[in-house]
Short mmCIF file of C-alpha atoms and ligand atoms in Angstrom, two decimals:
data_model
loop_
_atom_site.label_atom_id
_atom_site.label_comp_id
_atom_site.label_asym_id
_atom_site.label_seq_id
_atom_site.Cartn_x
_atom_site.Cartn_y
_atom_site.Cartn_z
CA MET A 1 -89.30 -18.41 -4.19
CA CYS A 2 -91.76 -17.80 -1.36
CA GLY A 3 -91.62 -16.78 2.29
CA ILE A 4 -93.48 -18.59 5.06
CA PHE A 5 -94.02 -17.81 8.72
CA GLY A 6 -96.10 -19.44 11.48
CA ILE A 7 -96.54 -19.19 15.24
CA ASP A 8 -98.40 -21.18 17.90
CA GLY A 9 -99.51 -20.33 21.43
CA LYS A 10 -99.33 -16.55 21.15
CA GLY A 11 -102.35 -14.21 21.35
CA ASP A 12 -102.86 -12.08 18.24
CA ALA A 13 -100.87 -14.65 16.30
CA ALA A 14 -101.93 -13.08 12.98
CA ASN A 15 -100.25 -9.79 13.95
CA PHE A 16 -96.95 -11.59 14.57
CA THR A 17 -97.41 -13.49 11.31
CA TYR A 18 -97.98 -10.20 9.49
CA LEU A 19 -94.70 -8.85 10.86
CA GLY A 20 -92.89 -12.08 10.00
CA LEU A 21 -94.17 -11.92 6.43
CA TYR A 22 -93.23 -8.26 6.23
CA ALA A 23 -89.61 -9.24 6.95
CA LEU A 24 -89.84 -11.96 4.29
CA GLN A 25 -91.38 -9.76 1.60
CA HIS A 26 -88.24 -10.02 -0.56
CA ARG A 27 -89.05 -13.73 -1.12
CA GLY A 28 -92.25 -12.96 -3.02
CA GLN A 29 -94.34 -9.91 -3.83
CA GLU A 30 -97.07 -11.35 -5.96
CA SER A 31 -99.60 -12.34 -3.32
CA ALA A 32 -99.82 -12.88 0.41
CA GLY A 33 -102.13 -14.57 2.87
CA ILE A 34 -102.62 -15.42 6.54
CA VAL A 35 -104.79 -18.07 8.19
CA SER A 36 -105.52 -18.18 11.93
CA TRP A 37 -107.22 -20.61 14.33
CA ASP A 38 -109.34 -19.10 17.09
CA GLY A 39 -110.23 -22.35 18.88
CA GLU A 40 -113.38 -22.88 16.84
CA ARG A 41 -112.59 -22.26 13.21
CA LEU A 42 -110.00 -21.15 10.68
CA HIS A 43 -110.07 -17.57 9.40
CA VAL A 44 -108.26 -16.71 6.19
CA GLU A 45 -107.40 -13.52 4.31
CA ARG A 46 -105.49 -13.58 1.03
CA GLY A 47 -104.91 -11.18 -1.81
CA MET A 48 -102.72 -10.13 -4.71
CA GLY A 49 -100.00 -7.67 -3.78
CA GLN A 50 -97.62 -6.94 -0.95
CA VAL A 51 -98.07 -7.69 2.73
CA ALA A 52 -98.29 -4.09 3.98
CA ASP A 53 -100.92 -3.21 1.37
CA LEU A 54 -103.09 -6.23 2.04
CA PHE A 55 -103.15 -6.40 5.85
CA SER A 56 -104.60 -3.29 7.45
CA ALA A 57 -105.49 -3.27 11.15
CA LYS A 58 -109.09 -3.94 10.09
CA VAL A 59 -108.13 -7.03 8.07
CA LEU A 60 -105.92 -8.34 10.89
CA ARG A 61 -108.87 -8.04 13.31
CA ARG A 62 -110.64 -10.59 11.12
CA LEU A 63 -107.87 -13.09 11.95
CA PRO A 64 -108.29 -13.86 15.68
CA GLY A 65 -106.57 -16.59 17.64
CA ALA A 66 -103.27 -17.77 19.09
CA ARG A 67 -102.18 -19.92 16.11
CA ALA A 68 -101.51 -18.56 12.64
CA LEU A 69 -99.39 -18.98 9.57
CA GLY A 70 -98.82 -17.00 6.41
CA HIS A 71 -97.20 -16.86 3.01
CA THR A 72 -95.75 -14.41 0.51
CA ARG A 73 -95.78 -15.80 -2.99
CA TYR A 74 -93.67 -15.67 -6.10
CA SER A 75 -95.01 -18.11 -8.71
CA THR A 76 -92.91 -21.12 -9.46
CA SER A 77 -95.77 -23.47 -10.20
CA GLY A 78 -99.22 -22.38 -11.23
CA THR A 79 -100.16 -19.01 -12.63
CA SER A 80 -100.20 -15.69 -10.83
CA VAL A 81 -103.87 -15.43 -9.88
CA ILE A 82 -105.73 -15.07 -6.60
CA ALA A 83 -106.87 -18.71 -6.71
CA ASN A 84 -103.22 -19.73 -6.39
CA ALA A 85 -102.51 -17.35 -3.51
CA GLN A 86 -101.74 -19.21 -0.28
CA PRO A 87 -102.61 -20.36 2.36
CA ILE A 88 -104.76 -23.02 0.73
CA VAL A 89 -107.58 -23.75 3.18
CA VAL A 90 -109.80 -26.83 2.96
CA LYS A 91 -112.28 -28.81 5.03
CA THR A 92 -111.41 -32.49 5.19
CA CYS A 93 -112.29 -35.57 7.17
CA LEU A 94 -109.27 -34.60 9.29
CA GLY A 95 -110.89 -31.25 10.12
CA PRO A 96 -110.07 -27.83 8.69
CA LEU A 97 -106.55 -27.47 7.30
CA GLY A 98 -104.50 -24.55 5.98
CA LEU A 99 -101.24 -25.08 4.11
CA VAL A 100 -98.38 -22.89 2.87
CA HIS A 101 -95.45 -24.11 0.79
CA ASN A 102 -92.07 -22.78 -0.26
CA GLY A 103 -90.49 -24.86 -3.02
CA ASN A 104 -91.59 -26.83 -6.03
CA LEU A 105 -92.57 -30.49 -6.23
CA THR A 106 -90.80 -32.38 -9.01
CA ASN A 107 -93.59 -34.95 -9.32
CA GLY A 108 -96.49 -32.55 -8.60
CA VAL A 109 -97.88 -32.66 -12.15
CA GLU A 110 -97.59 -36.45 -12.27
CA LEU A 111 -99.41 -36.83 -8.93
CA ARG A 112 -102.04 -34.30 -9.92
CA ASN A 113 -102.76 -36.13 -13.18
CA THR A 114 -103.15 -39.38 -11.26
CA LEU A 115 -105.42 -37.78 -8.65
CA GLU A 116 -107.56 -36.07 -11.31
CA SER A 117 -107.93 -39.31 -13.23
CA THR A 118 -109.48 -40.81 -10.11
CA GLY A 119 -111.94 -37.98 -9.55
CA ALA A 120 -110.08 -35.36 -7.54
CA ILE A 121 -111.18 -31.78 -8.22
CA PHE A 122 -108.52 -29.12 -7.71
CA GLN A 123 -109.25 -25.51 -6.68
CA THR A 124 -105.87 -24.20 -7.88
CA THR A 125 -103.21 -24.89 -10.49
CA SER A 126 -100.49 -24.84 -7.81
CA ASP A 127 -98.62 -28.04 -6.92
CA THR A 128 -99.13 -27.36 -3.21
CA GLU A 129 -102.73 -28.53 -3.33
CA VAL A 130 -101.56 -32.02 -4.26
CA ILE A 131 -100.33 -32.50 -0.69
CA LEU A 132 -103.77 -31.72 0.78
CA HIS A 133 -105.45 -34.11 -1.65
CA LEU A 134 -103.05 -36.86 -0.72
CA MET A 135 -103.74 -36.25 2.99
CA ALA A 136 -107.49 -36.34 2.49
CA ARG A 137 -107.28 -39.49 0.36
CA MET A 138 -105.34 -41.56 2.84
CA PRO A 139 -106.30 -40.22 6.23
CA ARG A 140 -104.53 -41.62 9.27
CA PRO A 141 -105.69 -41.21 12.89
CA THR A 142 -104.00 -37.81 13.23
CA VAL A 143 -103.20 -34.86 10.98
CA VAL A 144 -99.48 -35.36 11.63
CA GLU A 145 -99.59 -38.99 10.54
CA SER A 146 -101.66 -38.09 7.47
CA LEU A 147 -99.15 -35.42 6.47
CA MET A 148 -96.24 -37.80 6.94
CA GLU A 149 -98.00 -40.37 4.77
CA ALA A 150 -98.58 -37.77 2.05
CA LEU A 151 -94.95 -36.65 2.20
CA GLN A 152 -93.86 -40.20 1.36
CA GLU A 153 -95.49 -39.68 -2.04
CA VAL A 154 -94.26 -36.24 -3.02
CA ARG A 155 -90.78 -35.47 -4.31
CA GLY A 156 -88.85 -32.24 -4.74
CA ALA A 157 -88.52 -29.07 -2.73
CA TYR A 158 -90.84 -28.24 0.12
CA SER A 159 -90.66 -26.26 3.28
CA LEU A 160 -94.22 -26.42 4.59
CA LEU A 161 -96.38 -25.08 7.38
CA LEU A 162 -99.75 -26.68 8.09
CA ILE A 163 -102.37 -25.40 10.53
CA SER A 164 -105.15 -27.53 11.98
CA ASP A 165 -107.58 -27.35 14.88
CA ASP A 166 -105.02 -29.21 16.96
CA CYS A 167 -101.55 -27.98 16.04
CA LEU A 168 -99.16 -26.14 13.76
CA ILE A 169 -96.84 -28.43 11.79
CA ALA A 170 -93.59 -27.50 10.05
CA ALA A 171 -91.99 -29.90 7.55
CA ARG A 172 -88.86 -29.76 5.42
CA ASP A 173 -88.11 -32.01 2.46
CA PRO A 174 -85.47 -34.71 2.94
CA TYR A 175 -82.99 -32.90 0.67
CA GLY A 176 -83.33 -29.69 2.71
CA ILE A 177 -83.51 -27.64 -0.49
CA ARG A 178 -85.28 -24.60 0.94
CA PRO A 179 -84.56 -23.22 4.41
CA LEU A 180 -86.95 -23.48 7.37
CA LEU A 181 -86.06 -22.30 10.85
CA LEU A 182 -87.50 -22.80 14.32
CA GLY A 183 -87.62 -19.80 16.62
CA ASP A 184 -88.93 -18.94 20.08
CA LEU A 185 -90.91 -15.85 20.92
CA ASP A 186 -91.34 -15.59 24.70
CA GLY A 187 -91.90 -19.34 24.96
CA SER A 188 -94.09 -19.64 21.84
CA PRO A 189 -92.64 -21.67 18.96
CA CYS A 190 -92.47 -19.91 15.61
CA PHE A 191 -91.19 -20.91 12.16
CA ALA A 192 -89.80 -18.83 9.31
CA SER A 193 -88.01 -19.15 5.98
CA GLU A 194 -85.24 -16.87 7.22
CA SER A 195 -84.00 -15.61 10.57
CA CYS A 196 -84.61 -11.95 9.64
CA ALA A 197 -88.28 -12.59 10.48
CA PHE A 198 -87.32 -13.59 14.04
CA ASP A 199 -85.12 -10.51 14.38
CA LEU A 200 -88.03 -8.20 13.60
CA LEU A 201 -90.22 -9.89 16.23
CA GLY A 202 -87.51 -10.13 18.87
CA ALA A 203 -87.72 -13.94 18.69
CA THR A 204 -84.71 -16.19 19.29
CA LEU A 205 -83.41 -18.45 16.54
CA VAL A 206 -83.47 -21.96 18.02
CA ARG A 207 -82.22 -23.98 15.04
CA GLU A 208 -82.83 -24.94 11.43
CA LEU A 209 -85.14 -27.91 10.84
CA GLU A 210 -83.22 -30.96 9.71
CA PRO A 211 -83.84 -32.19 6.16
CA GLY A 212 -86.80 -34.58 6.34
CA GLU A 213 -87.84 -33.36 9.77
CA VAL A 214 -91.35 -32.52 10.97
CA VAL A 215 -91.85 -30.34 14.03
CA VAL A 216 -95.29 -30.23 15.63
CA ALA A 217 -96.20 -27.20 17.75
CA SER A 218 -99.19 -27.38 20.05
CA GLY A 219 -99.99 -25.61 23.30
CA GLY A 220 -96.72 -23.68 23.05
CA LYS A 221 -94.59 -26.86 22.98
CA THR A 222 -92.83 -28.63 20.11
CA THR A 223 -92.40 -32.31 19.26
CA GLU A 224 -89.98 -33.54 16.60
CA VAL A 225 -90.71 -36.38 14.21
CA GLN A 226 -88.62 -37.80 11.38
CA VAL A 227 -90.57 -38.52 8.20
CA PHE A 228 -87.85 -40.68 6.75
CA HIS A 229 -85.70 -43.23 8.51
CA LEU A 230 -82.09 -42.13 8.62
CA ASP A 231 -81.01 -44.81 6.14
CA GLN A 232 -83.73 -43.67 3.69
CA ARG A 233 -82.69 -40.06 3.77
CA PRO A 234 -81.04 -38.75 0.61
CA HIS A 235 -77.92 -36.66 0.59
CA PRO A 236 -78.60 -33.00 1.55
CA THR A 237 -78.98 -30.78 -1.51
CA ARG A 238 -79.47 -27.24 -0.25
CA CYS A 239 -80.00 -24.41 -2.72
CA ALA A 240 -76.72 -22.51 -2.99
CA PHE A 241 -78.53 -19.66 -4.76
CA GLU A 242 -80.15 -18.81 -1.42
CA GLN A 243 -76.70 -17.72 -0.26
CA VAL A 244 -75.81 -15.97 -3.52
CA TYR A 245 -78.99 -13.98 -4.00
CA PHE A 246 -82.36 -14.98 -2.55
CA ALA A 247 -81.95 -14.75 1.20
CA ARG A 248 -81.63 -11.39 2.91
CA PRO A 249 -78.02 -10.62 3.85
CA ASP A 250 -78.97 -10.10 7.50
CA SER A 251 -80.40 -13.64 7.68
CA ARG A 252 -78.83 -16.92 8.63
CA VAL A 253 -79.67 -19.85 6.38
CA PHE A 254 -78.14 -23.32 6.17
CA GLY A 255 -76.01 -22.48 9.19
CA ASP A 256 -74.23 -19.55 7.51
CA ALA A 257 -74.65 -15.83 7.97
CA VAL A 258 -75.63 -14.79 4.44
CA SER A 259 -73.70 -11.51 4.69
CA GLN A 260 -70.46 -13.35 5.50
CA ALA A 261 -70.96 -15.86 2.69
CA ARG A 262 -71.45 -13.02 0.19
CA LEU A 263 -68.46 -11.08 1.51
CA ALA A 264 -66.35 -14.22 1.10
CA MET A 265 -67.66 -14.69 -2.46
CA GLY A 266 -66.66 -11.12 -3.29
CA ARG A 267 -63.20 -11.67 -1.84
CA GLN A 268 -62.79 -14.88 -3.80
CA LEU A 269 -63.98 -13.14 -6.97
CA ALA A 270 -61.27 -10.52 -6.49
CA ARG A 271 -58.64 -13.24 -6.02
CA GLU A 272 -59.79 -15.05 -9.16
CA SER A 273 -60.31 -12.09 -11.49
CA ALA A 274 -58.43 -9.01 -10.31
CA VAL A 275 -58.22 -6.16 -12.81
CA PRO A 276 -56.50 -2.76 -12.66
CA ALA A 277 -59.26 -0.30 -11.72
CA ASP A 278 -60.07 2.76 -9.60
CA MET A 279 -63.15 1.66 -7.70
CA VAL A 280 -65.64 -1.12 -6.99
CA VAL A 281 -69.32 -0.29 -7.53
CA PRO A 282 -72.12 -2.68 -6.51
CA VAL A 283 -75.30 -3.16 -8.49
CA PRO A 284 -77.68 -2.47 -5.60
CA ASP A 285 -78.97 -4.25 -3.67
CA SER A 286 -78.05 -7.68 -4.97
CA GLY A 287 -74.34 -6.97 -5.50
CA LEU A 288 -73.69 -5.00 -2.30
CA PHE A 289 -71.97 -7.55 -0.09
CA ALA A 290 -70.01 -9.24 -2.87
CA ALA A 291 -68.76 -5.81 -4.00
CA LEU A 292 -67.74 -4.99 -0.44
CA GLY A 293 -65.81 -8.27 -0.27
CA TYR A 294 -64.17 -7.53 -3.64
CA SER A 295 -63.20 -4.08 -2.42
CA ARG A 296 -61.68 -5.37 0.82
CA GLU A 297 -59.69 -8.05 -0.95
CA SER A 298 -58.49 -5.89 -3.84
CA GLY A 299 -57.85 -2.75 -1.81
CA LEU A 300 -59.91 -0.72 -4.32
CA PRO A 301 -62.32 1.81 -2.80
CA PHE A 302 -65.96 0.76 -2.48
CA GLU A 303 -68.18 3.47 -3.98
CA LEU A 304 -71.96 3.70 -4.16
CA GLY A 305 -71.90 4.71 -7.82
CA LEU A 306 -75.41 3.44 -8.50
CA ILE A 307 -78.45 4.39 -6.44
CA ARG A 308 -81.54 2.25 -6.35
CA ASN A 309 -85.07 3.59 -6.04
CA HIS A 310 -86.47 1.42 -3.25
CA TYR A 311 -90.04 2.40 -3.93
CA VAL A 312 -90.39 0.61 -7.26
CA GLY A 313 -92.70 -2.32 -6.66
CA ARG A 314 -93.26 -5.24 -8.94
CA THR A 315 -96.61 -3.73 -9.84
CA PHE A 316 -95.14 -0.51 -11.26
CA ILE A 317 -97.25 0.52 -14.24
CA GLU A 318 -95.67 2.74 -16.82
CA PRO A 319 -98.04 5.67 -17.24
CA LYS A 320 -98.36 6.04 -20.98
CA GLN A 321 -97.48 4.06 -24.06
CA SER A 322 -95.72 7.08 -25.56
CA ILE A 323 -93.26 7.34 -22.65
CA ARG A 324 -92.64 3.66 -22.05
CA HIS A 325 -89.27 1.95 -21.84
CA PHE A 326 -87.77 3.75 -18.92
CA GLY A 327 -86.01 0.44 -18.60
CA VAL A 328 -83.52 0.05 -15.84
CA ARG A 329 -83.56 3.82 -15.12
CA ILE A 330 -86.74 3.29 -13.12
CA LYS A 331 -84.74 1.29 -10.61
CA LEU A 332 -81.19 2.63 -10.85
CA ASN A 333 -79.49 5.96 -11.36
CA PRO A 334 -75.71 6.57 -11.53
CA VAL A 335 -73.83 9.05 -9.35
CA ARG A 336 -71.89 10.80 -12.11
CA GLU A 337 -69.65 12.72 -9.73
CA LEU A 338 -68.26 9.41 -8.43
CA ILE A 339 -68.03 7.51 -11.69
CA ALA A 340 -66.87 10.01 -14.33
CA GLY A 341 -63.38 9.30 -15.64
CA GLN A 342 -62.97 6.21 -13.41
CA ARG A 343 -62.16 2.59 -14.20
CA VAL A 344 -65.09 0.81 -12.56
CA VAL A 345 -65.39 -2.79 -11.38
CA LEU A 346 -69.14 -3.37 -11.42
CA VAL A 347 -70.25 -6.27 -9.18
CA ASP A 348 -73.58 -8.10 -9.35
CA ASP A 349 -74.79 -11.45 -8.08
CA SER A 350 -75.89 -13.08 -11.35
CA ILE A 351 -76.90 -12.62 -14.98
CA VAL A 352 -80.04 -14.54 -15.98
CA ARG A 353 -81.50 -13.55 -19.34
CA GLY A 354 -78.91 -10.84 -19.85
CA THR A 355 -81.45 -8.16 -20.64
CA THR A 356 -80.69 -5.83 -17.72
CA ALA A 357 -76.90 -6.10 -17.40
CA PRO A 358 -76.11 -4.36 -20.76
CA LYS A 359 -78.33 -1.45 -19.74
CA ILE A 360 -76.51 -1.08 -16.43
CA VAL A 361 -73.12 -1.18 -18.16
CA LYS A 362 -74.35 1.46 -20.63
CA MET A 363 -75.66 3.57 -17.76
CA VAL A 364 -72.26 3.50 -16.07
CA ARG A 365 -70.50 4.32 -19.35
CA ASP A 366 -72.93 7.17 -20.08
CA ALA A 367 -72.10 8.55 -16.63
CA GLY A 368 -68.53 8.94 -17.86
CA ALA A 369 -66.76 5.78 -16.67
CA ALA A 370 -63.44 5.28 -18.47
CA GLU A 371 -63.73 1.47 -18.24
CA VAL A 372 -66.38 -0.97 -16.98
CA HIS A 373 -65.31 -4.40 -15.75
CA MET A 374 -68.26 -6.65 -14.90
CA ARG A 375 -67.80 -9.19 -12.10
CA ILE A 376 -70.42 -11.76 -11.14
CA SER A 377 -70.37 -13.44 -7.72
CA CYS A 378 -71.49 -16.89 -8.91
CA PRO A 379 -70.81 -19.09 -11.96
CA PRO A 380 -72.74 -18.59 -15.25
CA THR A 381 -76.44 -19.48 -14.78
CA ALA A 382 -77.02 -21.88 -17.66
CA TRP A 383 -79.77 -24.24 -16.50
CA PRO A 384 -83.32 -23.59 -15.26
CA CYS A 385 -84.31 -24.39 -11.69
CA HIS A 386 -86.95 -27.05 -11.08
CA TYR A 387 -86.81 -26.72 -7.31
CA GLY A 388 -88.75 -23.58 -6.58
CA ILE A 389 -86.96 -20.64 -8.16
CA ASP A 390 -88.52 -18.69 -11.00
CA MET A 391 -86.20 -18.89 -13.99
CA PRO A 392 -86.76 -18.82 -17.75
CA THR A 393 -86.19 -21.81 -20.03
CA ARG A 394 -82.65 -22.90 -20.89
CA GLU A 395 -82.85 -21.24 -24.33
CA GLU A 396 -83.52 -17.88 -22.64
CA LEU A 397 -80.57 -18.07 -20.24
CA VAL A 398 -77.82 -16.04 -21.85
CA ALA A 399 -75.05 -18.25 -20.43
CA ALA A 400 -76.64 -21.34 -21.98
CA THR A 401 -76.37 -19.98 -25.51
CA HIS A 402 -73.35 -17.65 -25.43
CA SER A 403 -69.65 -17.99 -24.64
CA LEU A 404 -68.00 -15.77 -22.05
CA ASP A 405 -66.53 -13.55 -24.78
CA GLU A 406 -69.89 -13.28 -26.50
CA ILE A 407 -71.57 -12.23 -23.25
CA ARG A 408 -68.84 -9.66 -22.59
CA ASP A 409 -69.35 -8.21 -26.09
CA PHE A 410 -73.10 -8.30 -25.64
CA LEU A 411 -72.74 -6.39 -22.34
CA ASP A 412 -70.25 -4.02 -23.99
CA ALA A 413 -68.02 -4.43 -20.92
CA ASP A 414 -64.24 -4.06 -21.03
CA SER A 415 -63.96 -7.39 -19.24
CA LEU A 416 -66.28 -9.96 -17.69
CA ALA A 417 -65.60 -12.65 -15.11
CA TYR A 418 -67.76 -14.99 -13.07
CA LEU A 419 -66.86 -16.61 -9.75
CA SER A 420 -65.83 -20.24 -10.24
CA LEU A 421 -68.03 -23.03 -8.90
CA ASP A 422 -65.34 -24.27 -6.53
CA GLY A 423 -64.64 -20.70 -5.47
CA MET A 424 -68.31 -20.11 -4.67
CA LEU A 425 -68.83 -23.36 -2.79
CA GLY A 426 -65.61 -22.81 -0.87
CA CYS A 427 -67.23 -19.72 0.68
CA LEU A 428 -69.93 -21.85 2.37
CA SER A 429 -69.19 -23.62 5.61
CA ASP A 430 -70.55 -27.07 4.76
CA PRO A 431 -69.03 -29.50 2.24
CA ALA A 432 -69.62 -28.62 -1.42
CA GLU A 433 -71.54 -31.83 -2.12
CA THR A 434 -74.31 -30.83 0.32
CA TYR A 435 -75.47 -28.00 -1.98
CA CYS A 436 -77.54 -28.04 -5.15
CA THR A 437 -75.68 -26.48 -8.08
CA ALA A 438 -78.01 -27.54 -10.91
CA CYS A 439 -78.58 -24.07 -12.36
CA TRP A 440 -74.83 -23.72 -12.92
CA THR A 441 -73.92 -27.32 -13.76
CA GLY A 442 -77.08 -29.03 -15.05
CA ASP A 443 -76.54 -31.70 -12.38
CA TYR A 444 -80.15 -32.23 -11.25
CA ARG A 445 -79.63 -34.58 -8.34
CA ILE A 446 -83.30 -34.65 -7.38
CA PRO A 447 -85.27 -36.54 -10.02
CA ILE A 448 -87.89 -34.62 -12.02
CA SER A 449 -90.83 -36.58 -13.43
CA ALA A 450 -91.20 -36.51 -17.22
CA GLU A 451 -94.65 -34.91 -16.87
CA ASP A 452 -93.35 -32.16 -14.59
CA LYS A 453 -90.44 -31.47 -16.93
CA ARG A 454 -92.73 -31.25 -19.94
CA GLN A 455 -95.10 -28.90 -18.11
CA ALA A 456 -92.21 -26.62 -17.08
CA GLU A 457 -91.01 -26.45 -20.69
CA LEU A 458 -94.48 -25.84 -22.11
CA PHE A 459 -95.53 -23.27 -19.52
CA PRO A 460 -92.48 -21.52 -18.09
CA ILE A 461 -93.30 -18.98 -15.42
CA ARG A 462 -93.36 -15.50 -16.88
CA ALA A 463 -93.28 -13.49 -13.67
CA ASP A 464 -91.01 -10.44 -13.80
CA ASP A 465 -87.61 -11.56 -12.57
CA GLY A 466 -86.33 -8.06 -12.24
CA GLU A 467 -85.01 -7.96 -15.77
CA GLU A 468 -86.77 -6.06 -18.49
S1 LIG B 501 -81.13 -25.23 -9.42
FE1 LIG B 501 -80.08 -23.41 -8.59
S2 LIG B 501 -81.73 -22.10 -7.83
FE2 LIG B 501 -82.58 -24.16 -8.10
S3 LIG B 501 -82.35 -25.18 -6.08
FE3 LIG B 501 -80.54 -25.69 -7.31
S4 LIG B 501 -79.03 -24.11 -6.76
FE4 LIG B 501 -81.04 -23.36 -6.12
#
């Protein structure tokens, strides 16, 4: 999960990119970077940490020019170190290039092994660099043509932005797995992972890039190119988890308003698994909209029975060994006056490892709840994602190794229900078969090379997924 933003033809482009990344911070808090073109050379600033901490006014002054792009990172391939922070900037026979990538290639390891065996030297362990190597190895007359040639070789999930001395290029994989949107800021084209970035800037959402589409921005104008002929294009396979959890609820992705999709999922959850209760309480922030939908459908009052501390960053360091294990209390605290003596329907978006949910149930019980009924606004997550979302191995996913009753007992909930797959997909406006559902069904429709699969199993990403 990463956030990308780029803009062309606008003075102080890095400042707009900074704001765009700020709006996309929820998509990755591990590292961030911006590269700009000032008409003579690329300038780049990258670092570990969050956007607001890394980009002071002084740092932004070191990024002049009217073309820029940036990235917020959450590891899905490669380790969490500064060398893997993006943008990746290189000098090639095509001129200077800077690249950012949201997604995960499913033949990145295979391609990398092949490139290394023929002498390529990589600066990073991230799969993104493979694309730059491919471009440099088979240069075509223009950067756009070279990128399109490279994209014929790679497979998997990519929403990309590439900056050169000539243009800013946006590209989306032919499955359309990750979102990528085109916007307009006072006549200057801009691109973002989600529309909330445009809202912050006052830019207009023009449209989502088509799967397999490349849009070239230069001199404030855009040109569209198709990488794949229509008859070569695979069936769209957009990540349904974007709608369930990853995208911000005030964004539009894949043509749907995320807030409305989540409200509908909550309503459907209430229809599928109603239970006698006194109130609906969301696990903030992820369960907010689904809980609201559940409340509206069931007629039960919606109560903010859990309060989240918004100032806990991913880099929170517990002060002393002797007072460790604050656990979930660092992030959440119950409102006893609301919960005590009540039968609570607790709504969250998903259960991954199952390490946090029992603590939240216990917290609600300790606050005096008479009953706790857990409701989850998507099906059981039982398979890892190979398309750009940080998830543990299958063995670590609680739904892969436990039955529904076992998970309920493990949570110590009075009842547990997940939204059905059909119920979830029915809340999205496009046909069910245009969405990826692999983490719920194991149906990996986009092939994964044997080498990439082996690498993912041997070295699963260990970034904090919000669960202790
Ligand atoms: S496996 Fe799940 S998280 Fe990954 S792309 Fe598919 S739907 Fe999204």
